[in-house]
Amino acid sequence: MAEHLLTLTTDFGTRSPFVAAMKGVILNINPAARILDLSHEIPPFDLRHAAFFLAEALPYFPPDTLHVVVVDPEVGSSRALLLVSVAGQRVLVPDNGCWTLLAERYPDSLTVLRVEQQRLFRPQISSTFHGRDILAPVAAYLSLGIPSSEVGPPTHTWRKLDWPTPVHAPDGVHGEIVFVDHFGNLISNIAGSLVSAGSWVGIGSPTAKPKPARLVRTYADASPGELVALVSSSGLLEVAIVQGNAAQQLGAGVGTPIHLG
Amino acid sequence: MAEHLLTLTTDFGTRSPFVAAMKGVILNINPAARILDLSHEIPPFDLRHAAFFLAEALPYFPPDTLHVVVVDPEVGSSRALLLVSVAGQRVLVPDNGCWTLLAERYPDSLTVLRVEQQRLFRPQISSTFHGRDILAPVAAYLSLGIPSSEVGPPTHTWRKLDWPTPVHAPDGVHGEIVFVDHFGNLISNIAGSLVSAGSWVGIGSPTAKPKPARLVRTYADASPGELVALVSSSGLLEVAIVQGNAAQQLGAGVGTPIHLG
Amino acid sequence: MAEHLLTLTTDFGTRSPFVAAMKGVILNINPAARILDLSHEIPPFDLRHAAFFLAEALPYFPPDTLHVVVVDPEVGSSRALLLVSVAGQRVLVPDNGCWTLLAERYPDSLTVLRVEQQRLFRPQISSTFHGRDILAPVAAYLSLGIPSSEVGPPTHTWRKLDWPTPVHAPDGVHGEIVFVDHFGNLISNIAGSLVSAGSWVGIGSPTAKPKPARLVRTYADASPGELVALVSSSGLLEVAIVQGNAAQQLGAGVGTPIHLG
């Protein structure tokens, strides 16, 4: 376990002082904390974006790394705060389901605690910033080595994020785009393992004619500007425009249908 | 005190090599420096944005943490560079007033030094990048433990940033928006402590009819899309559109009038 | 040498999980690694932007600092991966030439190795994310102290990035803009040392009449809104609009001609 290490993932941006305030709270409790930014550019309130982000990034970390994840449209309501042990990682997160995609991929050894031990919170709790007032101090104490069990009792109920599953039909697999990366590449929910040499990939509306994307092994197998399909680095079927931005150029995004024939 | 720790806040962005150059200069002098990014997304030259950012973030840090803050439209002129002890923190900053809002909130124990000890600077000083050539090396030496007094003599004169104060009138308090956060929430200069159960909040032009915002305790007390007013996590009256972007949807921003009746 | 330190520079942004995945891989191999972000906002596939960034930032770092630089439009092709010792720094980078501008400025003591030791890679290598699968683990092992020579054999061939050189003519020097910074300042390829008291600077098309920019020492020597020319903090001729955005306001960018008369 990487001592004193904790990571931060939020939808706060860094124009605002919120991430900085959380860092201050953490260091005030554990001056030796090693704070690692994962992202503060999760789109505001976008739990599906956060879910994909966590599922793709967290499994690479050392066992038991502590991750603080704050995308929290329901802050101040009665929604719980959780400490989840999943995929060998520890995640401090509002009960919003953004970690359940990760749990589906790594179904073993899940434990979920409710964060309720107020002794670990800041003395004053605002109703709009639990990242600073609850999750940051709890993370700091955990990074000092207190046992996970001290944060609160186990729970067996939590929100589960809906995640679209592809439909297997006689004419192939019908999926949809679930993530658009920084390059505008369109990542689908269709497993790359379903792709074979003679496969056909079409992207776009199921009513209008879908646009065909040529299957390649990597971007460099096609010319700049070409629409291609490939197996992404996360093992999913992906559509890209070589050295271009497929999302912008196709007007596609999360939810756009994709067909593997 | 968190040893070797220093934070960076700039309006440089990270597309440009300026922040990276500062990090290099710091590590060259103190290879053990722990550099923590607070923000590089302060809008260019926006001293009021920086002032609010510092006032909201710095008080959470451990005592004596060193903060390097570079928003410097007058770089290369005769404006001074300062080492300010304020709110229990140390701030290395051009003399542009962006720290004086913080000082107003924490008026005790202010000391201000002029950064003049050239022995601590880089040998060549450019006329457009004192962050790299002066503030970064001075910060690095301070992070190594040299006494603050070595940077230069005390001063009792500095720029003070104008900050709008609300007007108390028979019909209530007339304030204005002083900060727009990453979510488009509109934070005003009206103290949340002035809000009571029967209060009325209006946002917008004082000539046209102001738009009413329903008072709630937290975002989750209203429906997505609703215009609400609440006490922000910094204790100020705030106007928001639940899970929306109030700044964009209202065409509001810094300076927009707000009325608490 | 700063122990366990390594820096990251990519065109990945932080909306996507790619940078976070690289950080996880690094920490899994070296839990004591000190990971410093330089930038993840290199414009996608923009090798010239990366080249300027590296040339301006890396020389400030402590000797032998390890820099991982991933701008990799040809990922998955047969292009090599390199460990370059240049300007006293170590750079892990795809063979795309983005480090050769740095090498031109610091021509001494260049050594280039091909990264080929598969024992240092992740067991599964994707065809689209060598940053995570090859460069991150190799960087982690280097940060643990393995000798550079273990990554692979020396090479004497690599891609060289074209970089425009100014033309010296009877009427002065004709150069072009090579970098636009976060403020919209336009940095040219004309050495500041060529500027003298009576120089004349014009920016814009060589066919239409170029716009004159008044020579100043620093931004604060002119009024907000004025078009000025000055020697940048990197020693190059720069054109700026004081407290404005010259790139936007002039419609200028990389490749725009500039004339020093």
PDB file of N, CA and C in Angstrom, chain C residues 29-89:
ATOM      1  N   ILE C  29       4.121   0.032  -9.662  1.00  0.00           N
ATOM      2  CA  ILE C  29       5.507  -0.466  -9.742  1.00  0.00           C
ATOM      3  C   ILE C  29       6.396   0.257  -8.730  1.00  0.00           C
ATOM      4  N   ASN C  30       6.225   1.545  -8.599  1.00  0.00           N
ATOM      5  CA  ASN C  30       7.004   2.320  -7.627  1.00  0.00           C
ATOM      6  C   ASN C  30       6.068   3.161  -6.757  1.00  0.00           C
ATOM      7  N   PRO C  31       5.636   2.585  -5.634  1.00  0.00           N
ATOM      8  CA  PRO C  31       4.685   3.312  -4.774  1.00  0.00           C
ATOM      9  C   PRO C  31       5.253   4.612  -4.224  1.00  0.00           C
ATOM     10  N   ALA C  32       6.563   4.774  -4.277  1.00  0.00           N
ATOM     11  CA  ALA C  32       7.171   6.012  -3.774  1.00  0.00           C
ATOM     12  C   ALA C  32       7.377   7.047  -4.874  1.00  0.00           C
ATOM     13  N   ALA C  33       6.930   6.745  -6.096  1.00  0.00           N
ATOM     14  CA  ALA C  33       7.126   7.680  -7.202  1.00  0.00           C
ATOM     15  C   ALA C  33       6.494   9.028  -6.884  1.00  0.00           C
ATOM     16  N   ARG C  34       7.199  10.101  -7.213  1.00  0.00           N
ATOM     17  CA  ARG C  34       6.664  11.452  -7.070  1.00  0.00           C
ATOM     18  C   ARG C  34       6.294  11.916  -8.478  1.00  0.00           C
ATOM     19  N   ILE C  35       4.999  11.902  -8.768  1.00  0.00           N
ATOM     20  CA  ILE C  35       4.524  12.204 -10.123  1.00  0.00           C
ATOM     21  C   ILE C  35       4.138  13.669 -10.209  1.00  0.00           C
ATOM     22  N   LEU C  36       4.754  14.375 -11.132  1.00  0.00           N
ATOM     23  CA  LEU C  36       4.494  15.807 -11.283  1.00  0.00           C
ATOM     24  C   LEU C  36       3.869  16.042 -12.658  1.00  0.00           C
ATOM     25  N   ASP C  37       2.650  16.600 -12.677  1.00  0.00           N
ATOM     26  CA  ASP C  37       2.037  16.940 -13.954  1.00  0.00           C
ATOM     27  C   ASP C  37       2.683  18.198 -14.533  1.00  0.00           C
ATOM     28  N   LEU C  38       3.151  18.129 -15.770  1.00  0.00           N
ATOM     29  CA  LEU C  38       3.573  19.371 -16.445  1.00  0.00           C
ATOM     30  C   LEU C  38       2.414  19.921 -17.264  1.00  0.00           C
ATOM     31  N   SER C  39       1.859  19.101 -18.142  1.00  0.00           N
ATOM     32  CA  SER C  39       0.678  19.532 -18.888  1.00  0.00           C
ATOM     33  C   SER C  39      -0.013  18.316 -19.466  1.00  0.00           C
ATOM     34  N   HIS C  40      -1.334  18.363 -19.462  1.00  0.00           N
ATOM     35  CA  HIS C  40      -2.107  17.403 -20.249  1.00  0.00           C
ATOM     36  C   HIS C  40      -2.944  18.147 -21.281  1.00  0.00           C
ATOM     37  N   GLU C  41      -2.577  19.384 -21.519  1.00  0.00           N
ATOM     38  CA  GLU C  41      -3.318  20.237 -22.453  1.00  0.00           C
ATOM     39  C   GLU C  41      -2.522  20.561 -23.711  1.00  0.00           C
ATOM     40  N   ILE C  42      -1.513  19.734 -24.030  1.00  0.00           N
ATOM     41  CA  ILE C  42      -0.908  19.858 -25.356  1.00  0.00           C
ATOM     42  C   ILE C  42      -2.042  19.611 -26.350  1.00  0.00           C
ATOM     43  N   PRO C  43      -2.239  20.495 -27.343  1.00  0.00           N
ATOM     44  CA  PRO C  43      -3.337  20.241 -28.283  1.00  0.00           C
ATOM     45  C   PRO C  43      -3.157  18.875 -28.970  1.00  0.00           C
ATOM     46  N   PRO C  44      -4.265  18.153 -29.173  1.00  0.00           N
ATOM     47  CA  PRO C  44      -4.156  16.794 -29.716  1.00  0.00           C
ATOM     48  C   PRO C  44      -3.249  16.694 -30.950  1.00  0.00           C
ATOM     49  N   PHE C  45      -2.291  15.798 -30.896  1.00  0.00           N
ATOM     50  CA  PHE C  45      -1.390  15.464 -32.006  1.00  0.00           C
ATOM     51  C   PHE C  45      -0.453  16.617 -32.394  1.00  0.00           C
ATOM     52  N   ASP C  46      -0.372  17.668 -31.606  1.00  0.00           N
ATOM     53  CA  ASP C  46       0.364  18.871 -32.029  1.00  0.00           C
ATOM     54  C   ASP C  46       1.826  18.769 -31.591  1.00  0.00           C
ATOM     55  N   LEU C  47       2.626  18.179 -32.467  1.00  0.00           N
ATOM     56  CA  LEU C  47       4.031  17.930 -32.125  1.00  0.00           C
ATOM     57  C   LEU C  47       4.837  19.215 -32.033  1.00  0.00           C
ATOM     58  N   ARG C  48       4.494  20.227 -32.824  1.00  0.00           N
ATOM     59  CA  ARG C  48       5.213  21.494 -32.735  1.00  0.00           C
ATOM     60  C   ARG C  48       4.922  22.185 -31.415  1.00  0.00           C
ATOM     61  N   HIS C  49       3.681  22.141 -30.987  1.00  0.00           N
ATOM     62  CA  HIS C  49       3.354  22.711 -29.679  1.00  0.00           C
ATOM     63  C   HIS C  49       4.152  21.994 -28.586  1.00  0.00           C
ATOM     64  N   ALA C  50       4.164  20.664 -28.666  1.00  0.00           N
ATOM     65  CA  ALA C  50       4.918  19.883 -27.675  1.00  0.00           C
ATOM     66  C   ALA C  50       6.395  20.241 -27.719  1.00  0.00           C
ATOM     67  N   ALA C  51       6.927  20.425 -28.923  1.00  0.00           N
ATOM     68  CA  ALA C  51       8.354  20.728 -29.068  1.00  0.00           C
ATOM     69  C   ALA C  51       8.703  22.045 -28.378  1.00  0.00           C
ATOM     70  N   PHE C  52       7.892  23.069 -28.606  1.00  0.00           N
ATOM     71  CA  PHE C  52       8.140  24.358 -27.961  1.00  0.00           C
ATOM     72  C   PHE C  52       8.001  24.224 -26.452  1.00  0.00           C
ATOM     73  N   PHE C  53       6.972  23.531 -26.024  1.00  0.00           N
ATOM     74  CA  PHE C  53       6.737  23.325 -24.590  1.00  0.00           C
ATOM     75  C   PHE C  53       7.963  22.695 -23.933  1.00  0.00           C
ATOM     76  N   LEU C  54       8.452  21.614 -24.512  1.00  0.00           N
ATOM     77  CA  LEU C  54       9.590  20.911 -23.905  1.00  0.00           C
ATOM     78  C   LEU C  54      10.835  21.787 -23.914  1.00  0.00           C
ATOM     79  N   ALA C  55      11.063  22.492 -25.019  1.00  0.00           N
ATOM     80  CA  ALA C  55      12.275  23.318 -25.122  1.00  0.00           C
ATOM     81  C   ALA C  55      12.265  24.445 -24.097  1.00  0.00           C
ATOM     82  N   GLU C  56      11.068  24.930 -23.745  1.00  0.00           N
ATOM     83  CA  GLU C  56      10.979  26.053 -22.805  1.00  0.00           C
ATOM     84  C   GLU C  56      10.920  25.603 -21.349  1.00  0.00           C
ATOM     85  N   ALA C  57      10.470  24.383 -21.107  1.00  0.00           N
ATOM     86  CA  ALA C  57      10.257  23.971 -19.712  1.00  0.00           C
ATOM     87  C   ALA C  57      11.342  23.045 -19.172  1.00  0.00           C
ATOM     88  N   LEU C  58      11.756  22.063 -19.955  1.00  0.00           N
ATOM     89  CA  LEU C  58      12.621  21.014 -19.400  1.00  0.00           C
ATOM     90  C   LEU C  58      13.979  21.501 -18.898  1.00  0.00           C
ATOM     91  N   PRO C  59      14.614  22.473 -19.551  1.00  0.00           N
ATOM     92  CA  PRO C  59      15.956  22.858 -19.081  1.00  0.00           C
ATOM     93  C   PRO C  59      15.985  23.404 -17.662  1.00  0.00           C
ATOM     94  N   TYR C  60      14.838  23.778 -17.091  1.00  0.00           N
ATOM     95  CA  TYR C  60      14.837  24.324 -15.732  1.00  0.00           C
ATOM     96  C   TYR C  60      14.881  23.237 -14.666  1.00  0.00           C
ATOM     97  N   PHE C  61      14.699  21.992 -15.054  1.00  0.00           N
ATOM     98  CA  PHE C  61      14.591  20.907 -14.060  1.00  0.00           C
ATOM     99  C   PHE C  61      15.968  20.441 -13.580  1.00  0.00           C
ATOM    100  N   PRO C  62      15.993  19.796 -12.414  1.00  0.00           N
ATOM    101  CA  PRO C  62      17.258  19.257 -11.906  1.00  0.00           C
ATOM    102  C   PRO C  62      17.845  18.264 -12.906  1.00  0.00           C
ATOM    103  N   PRO C  63      19.167  18.137 -12.927  1.00  0.00           N
ATOM    104  CA  PRO C  63      19.814  17.199 -13.842  1.00  0.00           C
ATOM    105  C   PRO C  63      19.211  15.804 -13.713  1.00  0.00           C
ATOM    106  N   ASP C  64      19.053  15.169 -14.871  1.00  0.00           N
ATOM    107  CA  ASP C  64      18.603  13.765 -14.941  1.00  0.00           C
ATOM    108  C   ASP C  64      17.155  13.544 -14.552  1.00  0.00           C
ATOM    109  N   THR C  65      16.371  14.611 -14.392  1.00  0.00           N
ATOM    110  CA  THR C  65      14.948  14.413 -14.140  1.00  0.00           C
ATOM    111  C   THR C  65      14.344  13.615 -15.298  1.00  0.00           C
ATOM    112  N   LEU C  66      13.434  12.731 -14.952  1.00  0.00           N
ATOM    113  CA  LEU C  66      12.806  11.850 -15.935  1.00  0.00           C
ATOM    114  C   LEU C  66      11.469  12.445 -16.375  1.00  0.00           C
ATOM    115  N   HIS C  67      11.304  12.651 -17.680  1.00  0.00           N
ATOM    116  CA  HIS C  67      10.083  13.241 -18.219  1.00  0.00           C
ATOM    117  C   HIS C  67       9.423  12.253 -19.176  1.00  0.00           C
ATOM    118  N   VAL C  68       8.167  11.946 -18.934  1.00  0.00           N
ATOM    119  CA  VAL C  68       7.397  11.084 -19.833  1.00  0.00           C
ATOM    120  C   VAL C  68       6.530  11.998 -20.690  1.00  0.00           C
ATOM    121  N   VAL C  69       6.685  11.907 -21.991  1.00  0.00           N
ATOM    122  CA  VAL C  69       6.001  12.824 -22.911  1.00  0.00           C
ATOM    123  C   VAL C  69       5.238  11.998 -23.936  1.00  0.00           C
ATOM    124  N   VAL C  70       3.901  12.086 -23.889  1.00  0.00           N
ATOM    125  CA  VAL C  70       3.104  11.250 -24.784  1.00  0.00           C
ATOM    126  C   VAL C  70       2.204  12.099 -25.670  1.00  0.00           C
ATOM    127  N   VAL C  71       2.701  12.386 -26.846  1.00  0.00           N
ATOM    128  CA  VAL C  71       1.893  12.919 -27.944  1.00  0.00           C
ATOM    129  C   VAL C  71       2.204  11.938 -29.064  1.00  0.00           C
ATOM    130  N   ASP C  72       1.233  11.144 -29.474  1.00  0.00           N
ATOM    131  CA  ASP C  72       1.587   9.905 -30.169  1.00  0.00           C
ATOM    132  C   ASP C  72       0.591   9.542 -31.255  1.00  0.00           C
ATOM    133  N   PRO C  73       0.505  10.388 -32.309  1.00  0.00           N
ATOM    134  CA  PRO C  73      -0.482  10.087 -33.355  1.00  0.00           C
ATOM    135  C   PRO C  73      -0.231   8.748 -34.037  1.00  0.00           C
ATOM    136  N   GLU C  74       0.991   8.224 -33.963  1.00  0.00           N
ATOM    137  CA  GLU C  74       1.289   6.977 -34.678  1.00  0.00           C
ATOM    138  C   GLU C  74       1.322   5.762 -33.760  1.00  0.00           C
ATOM    139  N   VAL C  75       0.680   5.870 -32.606  1.00  0.00           N
ATOM    140  CA  VAL C  75       0.688   4.739 -31.658  1.00  0.00           C
ATOM    141  C   VAL C  75       0.236   3.447 -32.333  1.00  0.00           C
ATOM    142  N   GLY C  76       0.939   2.382 -32.042  1.00  0.00           N
ATOM    143  CA  GLY C  76       0.557   1.084 -32.567  1.00  0.00           C
ATOM    144  C   GLY C  76       1.220   0.741 -33.884  1.00  0.00           C
ATOM    145  N   SER C  77       1.799   1.752 -34.536  1.00  0.00           N
ATOM    146  CA  SER C  77       2.543   1.492 -35.771  1.00  0.00           C
ATOM    147  C   SER C  77       3.943   1.013 -35.401  1.00  0.00           C
ATOM    148  N   SER C  78       4.830   0.986 -36.368  1.00  0.00           N
ATOM    149  CA  SER C  78       6.180   0.497 -36.087  1.00  0.00           C
ATOM    150  C   SER C  78       7.104   1.606 -35.580  1.00  0.00           C
ATOM    151  N   ARG C  79       6.567   2.799 -35.349  1.00  0.00           N
ATOM    152  CA  ARG C  79       7.434   3.864 -34.828  1.00  0.00           C
ATOM    153  C   ARG C  79       8.034   3.398 -33.498  1.00  0.00           C
ATOM    154  N   ALA C  80       9.286   3.793 -33.248  1.00  0.00           N
ATOM    155  CA  ALA C  80       9.972   3.356 -32.030  1.00  0.00           C
ATOM    156  C   ALA C  80       9.543   4.181 -30.825  1.00  0.00           C
ATOM    157  N   LEU C  81       9.907   3.701 -29.652  1.00  0.00           N
ATOM    158  CA  LEU C  81       9.819   4.498 -28.430  1.00  0.00           C
ATOM    159  C   LEU C  81      11.250   4.732 -27.966  1.00  0.00           C
ATOM    160  N   LEU C  82      11.518   5.940 -27.479  1.00  0.00           N
ATOM    161  CA  LEU C  82      12.896   6.341 -27.190  1.00  0.00           C
ATOM    162  C   LEU C  82      13.075   6.791 -25.742  1.00  0.00           C
ATOM    163  N   LEU C  83      14.286   6.560 -25.232  1.00  0.00           N
ATOM    164  CA  LEU C  83      14.733   7.204 -23.998  1.00  0.00           C
ATOM    165  C   LEU C  83      15.884   8.109 -24.390  1.00  0.00           C
ATOM    166  N   VAL C  84      15.651   9.404 -24.343  1.00  0.00           N
ATOM    167  CA  VAL C  84      16.608  10.387 -24.842  1.00  0.00           C
ATOM    168  C   VAL C  84      17.236  11.116 -23.659  1.00  0.00           C
ATOM    169  N   SER C  85      18.557  11.197 -23.650  1.00  0.00           N
ATOM    170  CA  SER C  85      19.237  12.070 -22.689  1.00  0.00           C
ATOM    171  C   SER C  85      19.638  13.326 -23.441  1.00  0.00           C
ATOM    172  N   VAL C  86      19.026  14.436 -23.056  1.00  0.00           N
ATOM    173  CA  VAL C  86      19.210  15.678 -23.809  1.00  0.00           C
ATOM    174  C   VAL C  86      19.038  16.844 -22.842  1.00  0.00           C
ATOM    175  N   ALA C  87      19.867  17.865 -23.020  1.00  0.00           N
ATOM    176  CA  ALA C  87      19.792  19.060 -22.186  1.00  0.00           C
ATOM    177  C   ALA C  87      19.894  18.709 -20.701  1.00  0.00           C
ATOM    178  N   GLY C  88      20.602  17.625 -20.410  1.00  0.00           N
ATOM    179  CA  GLY C  88      20.769  17.217 -19.016  1.00  0.00           C
ATOM    180  C   GLY C  88      19.562  16.523 -18.432  1.00  0.00           C
ATOM    181  N   GLN C  89      18.548  16.295 -19.258  1.00  0.00           N
ATOM    182  CA  GLN C  89      17.304  15.666 -18.808  1.00  0.00           C
ATOM    183  C   GLN C  89      17.158  14.291 -19.465  1.00  0.00           C
TER     184      GLN C  89
END
